[in-house]
PDB file of C-alpha atoms in Angstrom:
ATOM      1  CA  MET A   8      -6.989   7.524 -23.431  1.00 76.00           C
ATOM      2  CA  ASN A   9      -3.785   9.571 -23.742  1.00 92.00           C
ATOM      3  CA  ARG A  10      -0.557   8.707 -21.908  1.00 86.00           C
ATOM      4  CA  VAL A  11      -0.902  11.415 -19.247  1.00 90.00           C
ATOM      5  CA  ALA A  12      -4.409  10.193 -18.355  1.00 94.00           C
ATOM      6  CA  LEU A  13      -3.132   6.602 -18.207  1.00 93.00           C
ATOM      7  CA  LEU A  14      -0.238   7.631 -15.970  1.00 91.00           C
ATOM      8  CA  ARG A  15      -2.658   9.463 -13.673  1.00 94.00           C
ATOM      9  CA  ARG A  16      -4.868   6.387 -13.541  1.00 96.00           C
ATOM     10  CA  GLY A  17      -1.816   4.275 -12.685  1.00 94.00           C
ATOM     11  CA  VAL A  18      -0.867   6.733  -9.923  1.00 94.00           C
ATOM     12  CA  ALA A  19      -4.420   6.514  -8.546  1.00 96.00           C
ATOM     13  CA  LEU A  20      -4.382   2.688  -8.656  1.00 96.00           C
ATOM     14  CA  GLU A  21      -1.082   2.609  -6.804  1.00 93.00           C
ATOM     15  CA  GLY A  22      -2.485   5.081  -4.253  1.00 96.00           C
ATOM     16  CA  VAL A  23      -5.392   2.700  -3.641  1.00 96.00           C
ATOM     17  CA  THR A  24      -2.935  -0.203  -3.407  1.00 95.00           C
ATOM     18  CA  VAL A  25      -0.797   1.570  -0.812  1.00 96.00           C
ATOM     19  CA  GLY A  26      -3.777   2.802   1.205  1.00 97.00           C
ATOM     20  CA  TYR A  27      -5.647  -0.498   1.227  1.00 97.00           C
ATOM     21  CA  ASN A  28      -2.569  -2.585   1.977  1.00 96.00           C
ATOM     22  CA  THR A  29      -1.521  -0.248   4.791  1.00 97.00           C
ATOM     23  CA  LEU A  30      -4.873  -0.790   6.529  1.00 97.00           C
ATOM     24  CA  GLU A  31      -4.847  -4.486   5.654  1.00 97.00           C
ATOM     25  CA  GLY A  32      -1.360  -4.900   7.107  1.00 96.00           C
ATOM     26  CA  ILE A  33      -2.121  -3.092  10.367  1.00 97.00           C
ATOM     27  CA  ILE A  34      -5.347  -5.033  10.916  1.00 97.00           C
ATOM     28  CA  ALA A  35      -3.873  -8.404   9.893  1.00 97.00           C
ATOM     29  CA  ILE A  36      -0.770  -8.067  12.061  1.00 96.00           C
ATOM     30  CA  ALA A  37      -2.798  -6.950  15.102  1.00 97.00           C
ATOM     31  CA  ALA A  38      -5.408  -9.686  14.605  1.00 96.00           C
ATOM     32  CA  GLY A  39      -2.717 -12.284  13.911  1.00 94.00           C
ATOM     33  CA  LEU A  40      -0.764 -11.441  17.044  1.00 94.00           C
ATOM     34  CA  ALA A  41      -3.966 -11.412  19.124  1.00 94.00           C
ATOM     35  CA  ALA A  42      -5.006 -14.841  17.799  1.00 93.00           C
ATOM     36  CA  GLY A  43      -1.494 -16.280  17.793  1.00 89.00           C
ATOM     37  CA  SER A  44      -1.860 -16.937  14.056  1.00 90.00           C
ATOM     38  CA  VAL A  45       1.384 -17.167  12.088  1.00 86.00           C
ATOM     39  CA  ALA A  46      -0.599 -17.260   8.835  1.00 86.00           C
ATOM     40  CA  LEU A  47      -2.541 -14.075   9.576  1.00 92.00           C
ATOM     41  CA  THR A  48       0.506 -12.212  10.895  1.00 91.00           C
ATOM     42  CA  GLY A  49       2.493 -13.313   7.822  1.00 87.00           C
ATOM     43  CA  PHE A  50      -0.382 -12.116   5.646  1.00 90.00           C
ATOM     44  CA  GLY A  51      -0.066  -8.720   7.328  1.00 93.00           C
ATOM     45  CA  ILE A  52       3.684  -8.631   6.818  1.00 87.00           C
ATOM     46  CA  ASP A  53       3.121  -9.439   3.145  1.00 85.00           C
ATOM     47  CA  SER A  54       0.880  -6.364   3.017  1.00 91.00           C
ATOM     48  CA  VAL A  55       3.889  -4.281   4.137  1.00 88.00           C
ATOM     49  CA  ILE A  56       5.843  -5.711   1.203  1.00 84.00           C
ATOM     50  CA  GLU A  57       2.945  -4.840  -1.128  1.00 86.00           C
ATOM     51  CA  VAL A  58       2.936  -1.267   0.267  1.00 91.00           C
ATOM     52  CA  THR A  59       6.654  -0.973  -0.489  1.00 86.00           C
ATOM     53  CA  SER A  60       6.166  -2.175  -4.057  1.00 82.00           C
ATOM     54  CA  GLY A  61       3.126   0.048  -4.591  1.00 86.00           C
ATOM     55  CA  ALA A  62       4.920   3.106  -3.223  1.00 88.00           C
ATOM     56  CA  LEU A  63       7.882   2.504  -5.522  1.00 83.00           C
ATOM     57  CA  LEU A  64       5.621   2.180  -8.559  1.00 83.00           C
ATOM     58  CA  TRP A  65       3.570   5.213  -7.496  1.00 88.00           C
ATOM     59  CA  TRP A  66       6.801   7.166  -7.368  1.00 83.00           C
ATOM     60  CA  ARG A  67       7.923   5.887 -10.776  1.00 79.00           C
ATOM     61  CA  LEU A  68       4.642   6.813 -12.448  1.00 83.00           C
ATOM     62  CA  ARG A  69       4.698  10.259 -10.849  1.00 84.00           C
ATOM     63  CA  ALA A  70       8.284  10.686 -12.068  1.00 80.00           C
ATOM     64  CA  GLU A  71       7.147  10.090 -15.636  1.00 79.00           C
ATOM     65  CA  LEU A  72       4.466  12.710 -15.103  1.00 82.00           C
ATOM     66  CA  GLY A  73       7.277  15.092 -14.123  1.00 80.00           C
ATOM     67  CA  SER A  74       6.127  15.459 -10.524  1.00 66.00           C
ATOM     68  CA  ALA A  75       8.952  13.750  -8.678  1.00 59.00           C
ATOM     69  CA  PRO A  76      12.499  12.671  -9.484  1.00 60.00           C
ATOM     70  CA  LEU A  77      13.356   8.987  -9.239  1.00 57.00           C
ATOM     71  CA  GLY A  78      16.939   7.877  -9.563  1.00 58.00           C
ATOM     72  CA  PRO A  79      18.508   4.439  -9.745  1.00 62.00           C
ATOM     73  CA  THR A  80      19.735   4.768  -6.135  1.00 63.00           C
ATOM     74  CA  VAL A  81      16.172   5.100  -4.831  1.00 57.00           C
ATOM     75  CA  GLU A  82      15.008   2.167  -6.922  1.00 54.00           C
ATOM     76  CA  ARG A  83      17.929   0.038  -5.701  1.00 62.00           C
ATOM     77  CA  ARG A  84      17.211   0.900  -2.056  1.00 65.00           C
ATOM     78  CA  ALA A  85      13.523   0.111  -2.458  1.00 58.00           C
ATOM     79  CA  ALA A  86      14.368  -3.231  -4.070  1.00 60.00           C
ATOM     80  CA  ARG A  87      16.756  -4.061  -1.220  1.00 68.00           C
ATOM     81  CA  GLY A  88      14.123  -3.042   1.311  1.00 66.00           C
ATOM     82  CA  ALA A  89      11.500  -5.263  -0.305  1.00 61.00           C
ATOM     83  CA  GLY A  90      14.004  -8.135  -0.437  1.00 65.00           C
ATOM     84  CA  PHE A  91      14.821  -7.657   3.250  1.00 73.00           C
ATOM     85  CA  LEU A  92      11.095  -7.645   4.103  1.00 68.00           C
ATOM     86  CA  LEU A  93      10.587 -10.908   2.182  1.00 65.00           C
ATOM     87  CA  LEU A  94      13.514 -12.467   4.035  1.00 74.00           C
ATOM     88  CA  ALA A  95      12.178 -11.197   7.382  1.00 74.00           C
ATOM     89  CA  LEU A  96       8.762 -12.661   6.564  1.00 68.00           C
ATOM     90  CA  GLY A  97      10.312 -16.054   5.828  1.00 73.00           C
ATOM     91  CA  VAL A  98      12.374 -15.999   9.033  1.00 80.00           C
ATOM     92  CA  TYR A  99       9.319 -14.997  11.075  1.00 77.00           C
ATOM     93  CA  ILE A 100       7.127 -17.743   9.618  1.00 75.00           C
ATOM     94  CA  VAL A 101       9.762 -20.458  10.158  1.00 81.00           C
ATOM     95  CA  ALA A 102      10.665 -19.315  13.694  1.00 80.00           C
ATOM     96  CA  ASP A 103       7.111 -18.804  14.918  1.00 75.00           C
ATOM     97  CA  SER A 104       5.873 -22.006  13.293  1.00 77.00           C
ATOM     98  CA  ALA A 105       8.666 -23.922  15.042  1.00 83.00           C
ATOM     99  CA  ARG A 106       7.794 -22.253  18.349  1.00 79.00           C
ATOM    100  CA  LEU A 107       4.120 -23.192  17.975  1.00 76.00           C
ATOM    101  CA  LEU A 108       5.048 -26.741  16.986  1.00 79.00           C
ATOM    102  CA  LEU A 109       7.366 -27.149  19.984  1.00 86.00           C
ATOM    103  CA  THR A 110       4.950 -25.610  22.504  1.00 82.00           C
ATOM    104  CA  GLY A 111       1.835 -27.276  21.074  1.00 78.00           C
ATOM    105  CA  ARG A 112      -0.003 -23.951  21.209  1.00 77.00           C
ATOM    106  CA  ARG A 113      -2.743 -23.563  18.630  1.00 80.00           C
ATOM    107  CA  PRO A 114      -3.911 -20.268  17.184  1.00 85.00           C
ATOM    108  CA  GLU A 115      -7.321 -18.985  18.183  1.00 89.00           C
ATOM    109  CA  ALA A 116     -10.066 -18.357  15.646  1.00 91.00           C
ATOM    110  CA  SER A 117      -9.970 -14.854  14.177  1.00 94.00           C
ATOM    111  CA  PRO A 118     -13.285 -13.506  12.853  1.00 95.00           C
ATOM    112  CA  VAL A 119     -11.512 -10.221  12.034  1.00 96.00           C
ATOM    113  CA  GLY A 120      -8.888 -12.122  10.024  1.00 96.00           C
ATOM    114  CA  ILE A 121     -11.559 -14.107   8.197  1.00 96.00           C
ATOM    115  CA  ALA A 122     -13.459 -10.936   7.272  1.00 97.00           C
ATOM    116  CA  LEU A 123     -10.267  -9.134   6.223  1.00 97.00           C
ATOM    117  CA  THR A 124      -8.980 -11.919   3.988  1.00 97.00           C
ATOM    118  CA  ALA A 125     -12.443 -12.369   2.445  1.00 97.00           C
ATOM    119  CA  LEU A 126     -12.550  -8.634   1.634  1.00 97.00           C
ATOM    120  CA  SER A 127      -9.033  -8.792   0.178  1.00 97.00           C
ATOM    121  CA  LEU A 128     -10.057 -11.754  -1.955  1.00 96.00           C
ATOM    122  CA  ILE A 129     -12.668  -9.450  -3.520  1.00 96.00           C
ATOM    123  CA  VAL A 130     -10.575  -6.243  -3.761  1.00 97.00           C
ATOM    124  CA  MET A 131      -7.257  -7.617  -5.046  1.00 96.00           C
ATOM    125  CA  PRO A 132      -8.476  -9.236  -8.299  1.00 97.00           C
ATOM    126  CA  PHE A 133     -10.287  -6.032  -9.317  1.00 97.00           C
ATOM    127  CA  LEU A 134      -7.216  -3.957  -8.510  1.00 96.00           C
ATOM    128  CA  ALA A 135      -4.952  -6.368 -10.417  1.00 95.00           C
ATOM    129  CA  ARG A 136      -7.216  -6.345 -13.475  1.00 97.00           C
ATOM    130  CA  ALA A 137      -7.250  -2.524 -13.534  1.00 97.00           C
ATOM    131  CA  LYS A 138      -3.442  -2.392 -13.204  1.00 94.00           C
ATOM    132  CA  LEU A 139      -2.983  -4.928 -16.009  1.00 95.00           C
ATOM    133  CA  GLY A 140      -5.175  -2.821 -18.309  1.00 96.00           C
ATOM    134  CA  VAL A 141      -3.209   0.354 -17.609  1.00 95.00           C
ATOM    135  CA  ALA A 142       0.102  -1.538 -17.853  1.00 90.00           C
ATOM    136  CA  ALA A 143      -0.842  -2.883 -21.288  1.00 95.00           C
ATOM    137  CA  SER A 144      -1.899   0.557 -22.522  1.00 94.00           C
ATOM    138  CA  LEU A 145       1.301   2.173 -21.215  1.00 88.00           C
ATOM    139  CA  GLY A 146       3.556  -0.718 -22.212  1.00 85.00           C
ATOM    140  CA  SER A 147       4.829  -0.686 -18.622  1.00 83.00           C
ATOM    141  CA  ARG A 148       6.623  -3.858 -17.526  1.00 79.00           C
ATOM    142  CA  ALA A 149       7.001  -2.440 -14.010  1.00 81.00           C
ATOM    143  CA  LEU A 150       3.261  -1.858 -13.623  1.00 84.00           C
ATOM    144  CA  ARG A 151       2.547  -5.300 -15.098  1.00 84.00           C
ATOM    145  CA  ALA A 152       4.919  -6.859 -12.550  1.00 83.00           C
ATOM    146  CA  ASP A 153       3.197  -4.962  -9.744  1.00 84.00           C
ATOM    147  CA  ALA A 154      -0.183  -6.186 -11.015  1.00 88.00           C
ATOM    148  CA  HIS A 155       1.138  -9.742 -10.853  1.00 84.00           C
ATOM    149  CA  GLU A 156       2.238  -9.120  -7.271  1.00 83.00           C
ATOM    150  CA  THR A 157      -1.345  -8.022  -6.563  1.00 88.00           C
ATOM    151  CA  ILE A 158      -2.559 -11.288  -8.113  1.00 88.00           C
ATOM    152  CA  VAL A 159      -0.226 -13.179  -5.774  1.00 84.00           C
ATOM    153  CA  CYS A 160      -1.730 -11.179  -2.898  1.00 87.00           C
ATOM    154  CA  ALA A 161      -5.195 -12.359  -4.000  1.00 91.00           C
ATOM    155  CA  TRP A 162      -3.993 -15.983  -3.946  1.00 89.00           C
ATOM    156  CA  LEU A 163      -2.429 -15.412  -0.542  1.00 87.00           C
ATOM    157  CA  SER A 164      -5.776 -14.008   0.623  1.00 91.00           C
ATOM    158  CA  ALA A 165      -7.493 -17.167  -0.588  1.00 92.00           C
ATOM    159  CA  THR A 166      -5.056 -19.551   1.099  1.00 89.00           C
ATOM    160  CA  THR A 167      -5.024 -17.561   4.339  1.00 89.00           C
ATOM    161  CA  LEU A 168      -8.829 -17.416   4.345  1.00 93.00           C
ATOM    162  CA  LEU A 169      -8.953 -21.179   3.834  1.00 92.00           C
ATOM    163  CA  GLY A 170      -6.532 -21.764   6.717  1.00 89.00           C
ATOM    164  CA  LEU A 171      -8.334 -19.365   9.041  1.00 92.00           C
ATOM    165  CA  GLY A 172     -11.690 -20.876   8.129  1.00 94.00           C
ATOM    166  CA  LEU A 173     -10.477 -24.432   8.733  1.00 91.00           C
ATOM    167  CA  ASN A 174      -8.893 -23.381  12.020  1.00 89.00           C
ATOM    168  CA  ALA A 175     -12.169 -21.752  13.131  1.00 92.00           C
ATOM    169  CA  ALA A 176     -14.262 -24.739  12.052  1.00 93.00           C
ATOM    170  CA  LEU A 177     -11.988 -27.572  13.147  1.00 87.00           C
ATOM    171  CA  GLY A 178      -9.690 -26.023  15.739  1.00 76.00           C
TER     172      GLY A 178
END
């Protein structure tokens, strides 16, 4: 496969990443807030971080195709934005966990959250594997790093699914 075809495949993979994680984030945050689940809401916020990373990489790959300019300022801002989102996620998890601990309130079971994290546990490894293949063919460290972030998302799906399942089964 020639470089242009590989770049187009990378752009398509990042488009799927952004689209899927946008839906995943909206559903997870809504379901997490409805169930009072810090884990599910945090999972949704992580999806926002994944969207930011995917959008940045989508833009980079398109720039190499000559379709859109990408300067160091944009990359720096995106990195700061992703860093801020990670910090906000950490603050949210600590604050809401403390609130739940102090009030003794327990999250409700979330069938929507269980289904969503189970689906993500299927989708993310396939997406990561495809990204790693394109990254290797292109010699792209940025795409490889994004693929690893997708792998982390798969692990987060697994741990969140486990927590939601245990909460549903054991209260």
